[in-house]
Amino acid sequence: MSLSLLETALELGLISSITVLALFLSYSMLNVCDLSTDGCFTLGASVGAIVALAGHPYLSIVAAMCAGILSGFVTGFLQTKMGVDSLLAGIVVNTGLYSVNIAIMGGASLLNMNKTDTVFTRLDNALSDGPMEEYSKLIVILIAVVFVCIFQHFFLRTRIGLAIRATGNNPDMVRSSSINPVMTTIVGLCVANAFTGLSGCLMAQYQKSANIDIGTGMVTVALASLLIGNVFFLHKSIPVRIAGTLLGSFIFRLVYTVALRFKMPAYMLKLISSVIVILAISGPYLKSQMPLVIRAMKVRKEGRDNA
Amino acid sequence: MLSLRNIYKTFAPGTPSEKRVFDNLSFEVADGDFITIIGSNGAGKSTLFNLIAGSFLTDKGTIILDGKNITMTPEHERARVIGRLFQDPLKGTAPGMTIEENLALAAGKGGWLSSIDRKEKREFRERLALLNMGLEDRMHHPVGLLSGGQRQALTLMMATFNTPKLLLLDEHTAALDPATSEKVMEITNKMVKENHITCMMITHNMESALCSGNRTIMMNDGNIVVDVSGEDRQKLTVSDLLDMFSEASGNRLDNDRILLGQ
């Protein structure tokens, strides 16, 4: 495997790991499966692309995150204040975002940024002719990932962070405490979706194009990475689990890249991530059911033998 | 202190499973009262607590706590002044979070973006040491690792961390083994007395209904049928109480757990 291929895998893995970190907050901490992730990722990409095309590469990051916050707010508001089921709220917002995203891109489903000034080209220019030039992309992505990790580490230690964790951990307790679950759910989803938007924005600028399908299947891919990380670090402290989340997305990318080397077609990515999610969730369940199945078989066999 | 005026509550009105729990119930709690509540199955004891705590609203009637009308106040706002414990020790704490983090939520000091500081950590340890359970040396253990009794004692500590105006205990020792139950009850009495907390406690243990607190009420079918306090109460025995109940309600007490306990 060539080094540049590994580097690309690492870069793509790190960009999507920001979405994985977003799901760590909404899925692992708040215990809400946010199905608007796909649409929000694309939202970040399209908003980021439009702002970058207008000549503001740094502002594009902020704009994409704000768009994410807005989308998270709508999803959270629907499920806490409007009586929409949490999964349905995500699906509805996701569907709505499809139109919103095309509208943002001015009616097009593809925006080309080949000659556009982005955060990547900015740093590339700044480091030009220096020894670090070939790593400029990686540096941009690393800055973003490290920022998100540190933010989450400190955020989850604050009073509001603890309240968000309690909301996901024991709804019974929160219901009879002075924590307002409506507030924690909405804030949690806003923060998580800000990161999803950031992730989408970076992905579009990295690929030099934003298209309407950029986020399709993102929630499953990210969940697969998250659950891989969980395998090793489920009952550890928060910082370790954040690191585990990163490791999970890295392992996922690595496996995927290796599989591509063995001539697996690229379109298999989503099937693989679906299978991983199924295995990670059903595995523990099936394991707990195994003794019962074995016992049922034994009883049936004894019945036959005695007959 | 707490006053319930003309409370009506019906569940599933207009359906075949309609259940009228309260029909014009009025009830006063004086400041510093420690009321023990016993009653038959389905008498409305837990419903009474749910109404006071705001888990659901009354159909009609007013609830006033410490001079403030809280009839329509949402549950989480009432929770700032009302502490509550359930029978299930798993209900009051977050198992995936550490003892320290759980206490930080209960303490609720500082702004939303502040985190636990050193002074608070010390305070948590000091308070936990009062429980005499060695929890102060396990600040960073997840609460899920504690036993039921330890979790219930911790919940009690959390519910009373900022002295509440009212403490509602819904059979909070019923799911614990006898020794632990006694210990938690001891801590309860101590905390209530030291902090001068107004308290209501549902129990199925007739003994502890009489020896804890200063007032005992018995409920039947949504009504308060016996209400004793002061000198009358001190002379009472468990069988007196059972007699009073059947005399007032016209039937025998049918709470199986109370009777099995005798």
PDB file of N, CA and C in Angstrom, chain A residues 28-32 162-182 184-185, chain B residues 55 75-76 79 84 86 88 90-97 102 105 151:
ATOM      1  N   SER A  28     -24.183   8.337  22.081  1.00  0.00           N
ATOM      2  CA  SER A  28     -23.653   7.690  23.279  1.00  0.00           C
ATOM      3  C   SER A  28     -24.006   8.452  24.550  1.00  0.00           C
ATOM      4  N   MET A  29     -23.962   9.784  24.495  1.00  0.00           N
ATOM      5  CA  MET A  29     -24.181  10.554  25.713  1.00  0.00           C
ATOM      6  C   MET A  29     -25.663  10.859  25.918  1.00  0.00           C
ATOM      7  N   LEU A  30     -26.305  11.403  24.897  1.00  0.00           N
ATOM      8  CA  LEU A  30     -27.693  11.840  25.046  1.00  0.00           C
ATOM      9  C   LEU A  30     -28.674  10.709  24.772  1.00  0.00           C
ATOM     10  N   ASN A  31     -28.156   9.604  24.189  1.00  0.00           N
ATOM     11  CA  ASN A  31     -28.983   8.443  23.856  1.00  0.00           C
ATOM     12  C   ASN A  31     -30.105   8.793  22.867  1.00  0.00           C
ATOM     13  N   VAL A  32     -29.794   9.674  21.926  1.00  0.00           N
ATOM     14  CA  VAL A  32     -30.738   9.994  20.856  1.00  0.00           C
ATOM     15  C   VAL A  32     -30.070   9.596  19.548  1.00  0.00           C
ATOM     16  N   LEU A 162     -22.775  17.506  32.142  1.00  0.00           N
ATOM     17  CA  LEU A 162     -23.201  16.459  33.068  1.00  0.00           C
ATOM     18  C   LEU A 162     -24.702  16.233  32.969  1.00  0.00           C
ATOM     19  N   ALA A 163     -25.439  17.335  32.826  1.00  0.00           N
ATOM     20  CA  ALA A 163     -26.895  17.211  32.734  1.00  0.00           C
ATOM     21  C   ALA A 163     -27.292  16.474  31.454  1.00  0.00           C
ATOM     22  N   ILE A 164     -26.557  16.728  30.369  1.00  0.00           N
ATOM     23  CA  ILE A 164     -26.826  16.027  29.110  1.00  0.00           C
ATOM     24  C   ILE A 164     -26.547  14.532  29.280  1.00  0.00           C
ATOM     25  N   ARG A 165     -25.434  14.223  29.950  1.00  0.00           N
ATOM     26  CA  ARG A 165     -25.102  12.806  30.164  1.00  0.00           C
ATOM     27  C   ARG A 165     -26.164  12.134  31.025  1.00  0.00           C
ATOM     28  N   ALA A 166     -26.620  12.828  32.066  1.00  0.00           N
ATOM     29  CA  ALA A 166     -27.643  12.239  32.932  1.00  0.00           C
ATOM     30  C   ALA A 166     -28.935  12.008  32.157  1.00  0.00           C
ATOM     31  N   THR A 167     -29.282  12.924  31.258  1.00  0.00           N
ATOM     32  CA  THR A 167     -30.505  12.776  30.461  1.00  0.00           C
ATOM     33  C   THR A 167     -30.455  11.482  29.656  1.00  0.00           C
ATOM     34  N   GLY A 168     -29.268  11.182  29.099  1.00  0.00           N
ATOM     35  CA  GLY A 168     -29.147   9.959  28.321  1.00  0.00           C
ATOM     36  C   GLY A 168     -29.001   8.732  29.194  1.00  0.00           C
ATOM     37  N   ASN A 169     -28.406   8.923  30.365  1.00  0.00           N
ATOM     38  CA  ASN A 169     -28.059   7.794  31.225  1.00  0.00           C
ATOM     39  C   ASN A 169     -29.228   7.296  32.073  1.00  0.00           C
ATOM     40  N   ASN A 170     -30.005   8.210  32.625  1.00  0.00           N
ATOM     41  CA  ASN A 170     -31.141   7.799  33.457  1.00  0.00           C
ATOM     42  C   ASN A 170     -32.288   8.811  33.370  1.00  0.00           C
ATOM     43  N   PRO A 171     -33.158   8.634  32.362  1.00  0.00           N
ATOM     44  CA  PRO A 171     -34.268   9.579  32.185  1.00  0.00           C
ATOM     45  C   PRO A 171     -35.164   9.656  33.418  1.00  0.00           C
ATOM     46  N   ASP A 172     -35.302   8.538  34.145  1.00  0.00           N
ATOM     47  CA  ASP A 172     -36.118   8.533  35.366  1.00  0.00           C
ATOM     48  C   ASP A 172     -35.594   9.540  36.377  1.00  0.00           C
ATOM     49  N   MET A 173     -34.279   9.528  36.542  1.00  0.00           N
ATOM     50  CA  MET A 173     -33.663  10.435  37.503  1.00  0.00           C
ATOM     51  C   MET A 173     -33.862  11.885  37.076  1.00  0.00           C
ATOM     52  N   VAL A 174     -33.656  12.137  35.790  1.00  0.00           N
ATOM     53  CA  VAL A 174     -33.747  13.512  35.300  1.00  0.00           C
ATOM     54  C   VAL A 174     -35.171  14.039  35.449  1.00  0.00           C
ATOM     55  N   ARG A 175     -36.139  13.145  35.209  1.00  0.00           N
ATOM     56  CA  ARG A 175     -37.534  13.562  35.287  1.00  0.00           C
ATOM     57  C   ARG A 175     -37.872  14.106  36.681  1.00  0.00           C
ATOM     58  N   SER A 176     -37.307  13.503  37.717  1.00  0.00           N
ATOM     59  CA  SER A 176     -37.650  13.959  39.065  1.00  0.00           C
ATOM     60  C   SER A 176     -36.582  14.877  39.645  1.00  0.00           C
ATOM     61  N   SER A 177     -35.662  15.376  38.783  1.00  0.00           N
ATOM     62  CA  SER A 177     -34.650  16.298  39.294  1.00  0.00           C
ATOM     63  C   SER A 177     -34.903  17.684  38.708  1.00  0.00           C
ATOM     64  N   SER A 178     -34.042  18.620  39.079  1.00  0.00           N
ATOM     65  CA  SER A 178     -34.284  19.980  38.608  1.00  0.00           C
ATOM     66  C   SER A 178     -33.713  20.214  37.215  1.00  0.00           C
ATOM     67  N   ILE A 179     -33.249  19.145  36.551  1.00  0.00           N
ATOM     68  CA  ILE A 179     -32.752  19.281  35.182  1.00  0.00           C
ATOM     69  C   ILE A 179     -33.938  19.293  34.229  1.00  0.00           C
ATOM     70  N   ASN A 180     -33.931  20.216  33.298  1.00  0.00           N
ATOM     71  CA  ASN A 180     -34.995  20.275  32.305  1.00  0.00           C
ATOM     72  C   ASN A 180     -34.578  19.458  31.081  1.00  0.00           C
ATOM     73  N   PRO A 181     -35.181  18.269  30.884  1.00  0.00           N
ATOM     74  CA  PRO A 181     -34.730  17.400  29.790  1.00  0.00           C
ATOM     75  C   PRO A 181     -34.927  18.026  28.409  1.00  0.00           C
ATOM     76  N   VAL A 182     -35.888  18.942  28.288  1.00  0.00           N
ATOM     77  CA  VAL A 182     -36.109  19.618  27.005  1.00  0.00           C
ATOM     78  C   VAL A 182     -34.867  20.428  26.645  1.00  0.00           C
ATOM     79  N   THR A 184     -31.737  20.110  27.885  1.00  0.00           N
ATOM     80  CA  THR A 184     -30.523  19.322  27.653  1.00  0.00           C
ATOM     81  C   THR A 184     -30.564  18.644  26.283  1.00  0.00           C
ATOM     82  N   THR A 185     -31.731  18.136  25.886  1.00  0.00           N
ATOM     83  CA  THR A 185     -31.836  17.466  24.588  1.00  0.00           C
ATOM     84  C   THR A 185     -31.551  18.454  23.457  1.00  0.00           C
TER      85      THR A 185
ATOM     86  N   SER B  55     -45.358  15.502  38.663  1.00  0.00           N
ATOM     87  CA  SER B  55     -45.221  14.500  37.603  1.00  0.00           C
ATOM     88  C   SER B  55     -46.432  14.553  36.691  1.00  0.00           C
ATOM     89  N   GLU B  75     -42.492  20.144  36.577  1.00  0.00           N
ATOM     90  CA  GLU B  75     -41.843  19.267  37.546  1.00  0.00           C
ATOM     91  C   GLU B  75     -40.400  19.682  37.862  1.00  0.00           C
ATOM     92  N   HIS B  76     -39.610  19.990  36.820  1.00  0.00           N
ATOM     93  CA  HIS B  76     -38.197  20.267  37.095  1.00  0.00           C
ATOM     94  C   HIS B  76     -38.001  21.554  37.881  1.00  0.00           C
ATOM     95  N   ALA B  79     -38.722  20.702  41.438  1.00  0.00           N
ATOM     96  CA  ALA B  79     -37.672  19.849  41.994  1.00  0.00           C
ATOM     97  C   ALA B  79     -36.592  20.661  42.701  1.00  0.00           C
ATOM     98  N   ARG B  84     -37.101  14.206  46.231  1.00  0.00           N
ATOM     99  CA  ARG B  84     -37.976  13.051  46.113  1.00  0.00           C
ATOM    100  C   ARG B  84     -37.179  11.762  45.996  1.00  0.00           C
ATOM    101  N   PHE B  86     -37.649   7.417  45.448  1.00  0.00           N
ATOM    102  CA  PHE B  86     -38.575   6.353  45.071  1.00  0.00           C
ATOM    103  C   PHE B  86     -38.170   5.042  45.731  1.00  0.00           C
ATOM    104  N   ASP B  88     -37.572   2.318  44.084  1.00  0.00           N
ATOM    105  CA  ASP B  88     -36.516   1.734  43.267  1.00  0.00           C
ATOM    106  C   ASP B  88     -35.229   2.534  43.430  1.00  0.00           C
ATOM    107  N   LEU B  90     -32.663   2.472  41.840  1.00  0.00           N
ATOM    108  CA  LEU B  90     -32.003   2.801  40.572  1.00  0.00           C
ATOM    109  C   LEU B  90     -32.541   4.083  39.963  1.00  0.00           C
ATOM    110  N   LYS B  91     -33.636   4.597  40.529  1.00  0.00           N
ATOM    111  CA  LYS B  91     -34.300   5.727  39.873  1.00  0.00           C
ATOM    112  C   LYS B  91     -33.676   7.085  40.162  1.00  0.00           C
ATOM    113  N   GLY B  92     -32.879   7.173  41.226  1.00  0.00           N
ATOM    114  CA  GLY B  92     -32.462   8.504  41.649  1.00  0.00           C
ATOM    115  C   GLY B  92     -31.059   8.919  41.273  1.00  0.00           C
ATOM    116  N   THR B  93     -30.293   8.009  40.624  1.00  0.00           N
ATOM    117  CA  THR B  93     -28.910   8.339  40.300  1.00  0.00           C
ATOM    118  C   THR B  93     -28.600   7.861  38.887  1.00  0.00           C
ATOM    119  N   ALA B  94     -27.580   8.469  38.270  1.00  0.00           N
ATOM    120  CA  ALA B  94     -27.180   8.060  36.917  1.00  0.00           C
ATOM    121  C   ALA B  94     -26.058   7.030  37.035  1.00  0.00           C
ATOM    122  N   PRO B  95     -26.321   5.763  36.667  1.00  0.00           N
ATOM    123  CA  PRO B  95     -25.363   4.684  36.914  1.00  0.00           C
ATOM    124  C   PRO B  95     -24.053   4.839  36.152  1.00  0.00           C
ATOM    125  N   GLY B  96     -24.097   5.469  34.969  1.00  0.00           N
ATOM    126  CA  GLY B  96     -22.892   5.564  34.157  1.00  0.00           C
ATOM    127  C   GLY B  96     -21.997   6.727  34.552  1.00  0.00           C
ATOM    128  N   MET B  97     -22.435   7.504  35.537  1.00  0.00           N
ATOM    129  CA  MET B  97     -21.638   8.652  35.940  1.00  0.00           C
ATOM    130  C   MET B  97     -21.067   8.406  37.334  1.00  0.00           C
ATOM    131  N   ASN B 102     -22.540  12.757  39.902  1.00  0.00           N
ATOM    132  CA  ASN B 102     -23.924  12.752  40.353  1.00  0.00           C
ATOM    133  C   ASN B 102     -24.162  13.839  41.400  1.00  0.00           C
ATOM    134  N   LEU B 105     -24.402  17.300  39.939  1.00  0.00           N
ATOM    135  CA  LEU B 105     -25.720  17.601  39.379  1.00  0.00           C
ATOM    136  C   LEU B 105     -26.683  18.019  40.479  1.00  0.00           C
ATOM    137  N   ARG B 151     -26.768   3.211  46.942  1.00  0.00           N
ATOM    138  CA  ARG B 151     -27.358   4.125  45.955  1.00  0.00           C
ATOM    139  C   ARG B 151     -28.491   4.925  46.564  1.00  0.00           C
TER     140      ARG B 151
END
